[in-house]
């Protein structure tokens, strides 16, 4: 029922539409600025923030460096605690596994906790095709699902909607999926939250199958961790008889103690709280193996690759796998604030999406080849990242890959890709620059010529260079080149 | 080849170049400040209140009348009682007790007005209560479905300062629920609103005096 990201236009085209929408821009500006200031205050409370950040980075790097060992250890621990572990190499396989597990229960309805991994693989569409109704229970996901919309933010998928729009969606759509919105529903956030509570309660109470992701998986103990705020997570994780968790393989951390870092950095970075209202940790079926009626009697963990091992194979790009999905980088990004999440053509929008999507999916499509350019490289994203992902570094690395081609890993196979289309002029310019810079005489002659012709500088470049000057002024040419100036000032010593 | 072998093989090839493998620097703080036990309890109370939990204090003699008053003010007719809850706590109220049974279905729990539990520990710096299903805490769902949760924290013995102090005291094999204020959402315009699916009212009693 929700839209998909298939066949998305390249980022500049999608963004051009988005920046013309004044309501969208106002909604995004209001929301991102609200959270930005609060987050800064929450982070400033911890004098050791930078040390926590360094520790979080190191934990994730260590976990990834020995990912094979940690996953096998996790599998053993989950199995020992009564759970079942499945491995899915790609989205199709994960969808097949989950659909099969749901069908085997005999039920045709599932409740879902917000999960980026299940969005990434298009699980809801796969379930729908198999005749299974999947109900999103996170408030923002509910708004997106009821509005036949697409998510535009990692933490708050309906960030592009304001309260009045949400009221209209609830009033128009809730009745078709269950309990209708109350008569005369207003647009106060409290009233809207109450409407969601009433609408979803009947679904929680009768649910037999729950589907979730996880924020962390602990290798040594087999413990799964879900951070949330509303209580919909607790409902989905504890009330159904069968629980299926679909989790990317990069979510593993080695030890239970490692959580002491992320329990401090994730809530503050994400919702700007000292701690989010609810965090659930569970290990398989628990000490009684599900016999005490506390939680599900069957637990399945589906470990998802879907491009993650390809990303891991890239020395520069692999740091993106440290991401804990806090979304702080979206909230500070000047490009995201203006273009909105939809323009990124992926469930992962914003700066982290611009480095994650082209790695998980490859740079073959127009949207994925354009994402590394969806940034001003200002570096605000790197500064706020609680696991110190150098997003600008990866962006530049991916731009090089798009413009020049080169070695990448696709589906576990090392291949050499060709340059993407549309970068011919850029490559020609770079080749010409190299030719010139290798020949000092030619460079000197060229510089003199340009300096003399500086009055003739056009405002816009002709031909293939035009795209470049569409959004920029051509710089002023100086009266003399640096080399001439240097020779004049310090010439005798040269 | 199974997908398990395929994925593990891809990982081994992907990290064959070595890659960063730093020792984890654990030089972050164990606790953010030096406090007396009383100051730690005050900080817990302040942080719980900031997230709209209602905080009360009682000693051994005061807890029964306090609980009776809180249930009466709420207008509760029924209260869920997990096994292992000290009976003395509810000695002063006439509200109908509902024992939690493993077979009780969610609809029965939905009909109960309030629930009273203890906890495993509380964390002052973050304003967090952790439940682990131990005596007096019950199954996870009993503190989820009723709209009114009263949680008793023994002060000072159940209160720690910080998250790093809390983890070594918890057993990850047990189901753990970390609660910081009543349920909330920031999903509408990134503005925080209290009260969605979990209990919309969380009351915390800081209980001092000897344990029974």
mmCIF file of N, CA, C and O in Angstrom, chain A residues 251-288:
data_model
loop_
_atom_site.group_PDB
_atom_site.id
_atom_site.type_symbol
_atom_site.label_atom_id
_atom_site.label_comp_id
_atom_site.label_asym_id
_atom_site.label_seq_id
_atom_site.Cartn_x
_atom_site.Cartn_y
_atom_site.Cartn_z
ATOM 1 N N UNK A 251 24.727 -5.153 12.552
ATOM 2 C CA UNK A 251 24.188 -4.686 13.830
ATOM 3 C C UNK A 251 24.778 -5.413 15.036
ATOM 4 O O UNK A 251 24.385 -5.179 16.169
ATOM 5 N N UNK A 252 25.706 -6.320 14.794
ATOM 6 C CA UNK A 252 26.243 -7.112 15.898
ATOM 7 C C UNK A 252 27.315 -6.329 16.654
ATOM 8 O O UNK A 252 28.098 -5.583 16.059
ATOM 9 N N UNK A 253 27.279 -6.422 17.980
ATOM 10 C CA UNK A 253 28.379 -5.923 18.812
ATOM 11 C C UNK A 253 28.892 -7.109 19.623
ATOM 12 O O UNK A 253 28.129 -8.020 19.926
ATOM 13 N N UNK A 254 30.204 -7.103 19.950
ATOM 14 C CA UNK A 254 30.761 -8.298 20.587
ATOM 15 C C UNK A 254 30.198 -8.622 21.969
ATOM 16 O O UNK A 254 29.820 -9.756 22.228
ATOM 17 N N UNK A 255 30.128 -7.632 22.873
ATOM 18 C CA UNK A 255 29.799 -7.968 24.259
ATOM 19 C C UNK A 255 28.618 -7.164 24.799
ATOM 20 O O UNK A 255 28.301 -6.080 24.306
ATOM 21 N N UNK A 256 27.990 -7.718 25.831
ATOM 22 C CA UNK A 256 26.874 -7.051 26.515
ATOM 23 C C UNK A 256 27.337 -5.702 27.062
ATOM 24 O O UNK A 256 26.616 -4.714 27.009
ATOM 25 N N UNK A 257 28.566 -5.673 27.558
ATOM 26 C CA UNK A 257 29.107 -4.435 28.126
ATOM 27 C C UNK A 257 29.185 -3.318 27.087
ATOM 28 O O UNK A 257 29.061 -2.133 27.431
ATOM 29 N N UNK A 258 29.392 -3.693 25.805
ATOM 30 C CA UNK A 258 29.489 -2.670 24.760
ATOM 31 C C UNK A 258 28.246 -1.786 24.712
ATOM 32 O O UNK A 258 28.300 -0.642 24.254
ATOM 33 N N UNK A 259 27.110 -2.331 25.176
ATOM 34 C CA UNK A 259 25.873 -1.550 25.130
ATOM 35 C C UNK A 259 25.949 -0.309 26.003
ATOM 36 O O UNK A 259 25.206 0.652 25.794
ATOM 37 N N UNK A 260 26.854 -0.298 27.005
ATOM 38 C CA UNK A 260 26.936 0.866 27.899
ATOM 39 C C UNK A 260 27.322 2.124 27.120
ATOM 40 O O UNK A 260 27.021 3.230 27.544
ATOM 41 N N UNK A 261 27.982 1.942 25.982
ATOM 42 C CA UNK A 261 28.348 3.084 25.138
ATOM 43 C C UNK A 261 27.120 3.576 24.367
ATOM 44 O O UNK A 261 26.743 4.744 24.422
ATOM 45 N N UNK A 262 26.483 2.649 23.660
ATOM 46 C CA UNK A 262 25.394 3.046 22.762
ATOM 47 C C UNK A 262 24.126 3.440 23.520
ATOM 48 O O UNK A 262 23.332 4.229 23.023
ATOM 49 N N UNK A 263 23.936 2.874 24.717
ATOM 50 C CA UNK A 263 22.789 3.296 25.533
ATOM 51 C C UNK A 263 22.945 4.758 25.956
ATOM 52 O O UNK A 263 21.972 5.411 26.334
ATOM 53 N N UNK A 264 24.162 5.270 25.893
ATOM 54 C CA UNK A 264 24.374 6.688 26.201
ATOM 55 C C UNK A 264 24.359 7.545 24.945
ATOM 56 O O UNK A 264 23.851 8.661 24.964
ATOM 57 N N UNK A 265 24.904 7.030 23.845
ATOM 58 C CA UNK A 265 25.037 7.901 22.670
ATOM 59 C C UNK A 265 23.819 7.870 21.735
ATOM 60 O O UNK A 265 23.481 8.886 21.137
ATOM 61 N N UNK A 266 23.159 6.729 21.609
ATOM 62 C CA UNK A 266 22.058 6.654 20.636
ATOM 63 C C UNK A 266 20.862 7.544 21.007
ATOM 64 O O UNK A 266 20.424 8.342 20.171
ATOM 65 N N UNK A 267 20.323 7.445 22.247
ATOM 66 C CA UNK A 267 19.151 8.298 22.535
ATOM 67 C C UNK A 267 19.467 9.788 22.432
ATOM 68 O O UNK A 267 18.672 10.554 21.891
ATOM 69 N N UNK A 268 20.632 10.192 22.923
ATOM 70 C CA UNK A 268 20.968 11.614 22.887
ATOM 71 C C UNK A 268 21.142 12.109 21.457
ATOM 72 O O UNK A 268 20.747 13.221 21.115
ATOM 73 N N UNK A 269 21.735 11.282 20.607
ATOM 74 C CA UNK A 269 21.959 11.669 19.224
ATOM 75 C C UNK A 269 20.672 11.651 18.414
ATOM 76 O O UNK A 269 20.509 12.398 17.459
ATOM 77 N N UNK A 270 19.780 10.757 18.787
ATOM 78 C CA UNK A 270 18.623 10.469 17.962
ATOM 79 C C UNK A 270 17.430 11.351 18.309
ATOM 80 O O UNK A 270 17.014 12.190 17.517
ATOM 81 N N UNK A 271 16.879 11.178 19.499
ATOM 82 C CA UNK A 271 15.704 11.947 19.896
ATOM 83 C C UNK A 271 16.069 13.043 20.883
ATOM 84 O O UNK A 271 15.199 13.694 21.444
ATOM 85 N N UNK A 272 17.374 13.228 21.129
ATOM 86 C CA UNK A 272 17.856 14.277 22.033
ATOM 87 C C UNK A 272 17.370 14.060 23.454
ATOM 88 O O UNK A 272 17.123 15.006 24.189
ATOM 89 N N UNK A 273 17.201 12.796 23.838
ATOM 90 C CA UNK A 273 16.774 12.484 25.196
ATOM 91 C C UNK A 273 17.939 11.841 25.951
ATOM 92 O O UNK A 273 18.799 11.207 25.355
ATOM 93 N N UNK A 274 17.922 11.978 27.295
ATOM 94 C CA UNK A 274 18.927 11.259 28.094
ATOM 95 C C UNK A 274 18.747 9.770 27.874
ATOM 96 O O UNK A 274 19.689 9.002 27.823
ATOM 97 N N UNK A 275 17.494 9.367 27.789
ATOM 98 C CA UNK A 275 17.185 7.967 27.481
ATOM 99 C C UNK A 275 15.815 7.947 26.820
ATOM 100 O O UNK A 275 14.940 8.719 27.181
ATOM 101 N N UNK A 276 15.659 7.080 25.841
ATOM 102 C CA UNK A 276 14.361 6.927 25.191
ATOM 103 C C UNK A 276 13.414 6.230 26.169
ATOM 104 O O UNK A 276 13.862 5.488 27.040
ATOM 105 N N UNK A 277 12.088 6.438 26.028
ATOM 106 C CA UNK A 277 11.163 5.875 27.024
ATOM 107 C C UNK A 277 11.285 4.361 27.219
ATOM 108 O O UNK A 277 11.239 3.892 28.353
ATOM 109 N N UNK A 278 11.419 3.585 26.149
ATOM 110 C CA UNK A 278 11.479 2.136 26.334
ATOM 111 C C UNK A 278 12.623 1.497 25.549
ATOM 112 O O UNK A 278 12.809 1.776 24.368
ATOM 113 N N UNK A 279 13.352 0.618 26.208
ATOM 114 C CA UNK A 279 14.298 -0.244 25.510
ATOM 115 C C UNK A 279 14.028 -1.674 25.942
ATOM 116 O O UNK A 279 13.902 -1.953 27.143
ATOM 117 N N UNK A 280 13.886 -2.563 24.970
ATOM 118 C CA UNK A 280 13.632 -3.977 25.264
ATOM 119 C C UNK A 280 14.853 -4.793 24.881
ATOM 120 O O UNK A 280 15.397 -4.640 23.791
ATOM 121 N N UNK A 281 15.287 -5.650 25.804
ATOM 122 C CA UNK A 281 16.386 -6.583 25.519
ATOM 123 C C UNK A 281 15.862 -7.987 25.771
ATOM 124 O O UNK A 281 15.263 -8.245 26.810
ATOM 125 N N UNK A 282 16.059 -8.871 24.780
ATOM 126 C CA UNK A 282 15.622 -10.248 24.989
ATOM 127 C C UNK A 282 16.624 -11.216 24.387
ATOM 128 O O UNK A 282 17.330 -10.881 23.442
ATOM 129 N N UNK A 283 16.684 -12.385 24.983
ATOM 130 C CA UNK A 283 17.646 -13.386 24.548
ATOM 131 C C UNK A 283 16.887 -14.668 24.233
ATOM 132 O O UNK A 283 16.384 -15.332 25.154
ATOM 133 N N UNK A 284 16.737 -14.989 22.963
ATOM 134 C CA UNK A 284 15.993 -16.174 22.545
ATOM 135 C C UNK A 284 14.601 -16.155 23.150
ATOM 136 O O UNK A 284 13.886 -15.161 23.073
ATOM 137 N N UNK A 285 14.227 -17.253 23.801
ATOM 138 C CA UNK A 285 12.896 -17.345 24.402
ATOM 139 C C UNK A 285 12.946 -17.107 25.902
ATOM 140 O O UNK A 285 11.973 -17.356 26.610
ATOM 141 N N UNK A 286 14.103 -16.649 26.410
ATOM 142 C CA UNK A 286 14.203 -16.349 27.830
ATOM 143 C C UNK A 286 14.493 -17.591 28.655
ATOM 144 O O UNK A 286 14.544 -18.707 28.127
ATOM 145 N N UNK A 287 14.670 -17.406 29.979
ATOM 146 C CA UNK A 287 15.101 -18.504 30.859
ATOM 147 C C UNK A 287 14.138 -19.695 30.856
ATOM 148 O O UNK A 287 14.563 -20.832 31.005
ATOM 149 N N UNK A 288 12.843 -19.448 30.669
ATOM 150 C CA UNK A 288 11.878 -20.561 30.748
ATOM 151 C C UNK A 288 11.578 -21.140 29.371
ATOM 152 O O UNK A 288 10.686 -21.978 29.234
#
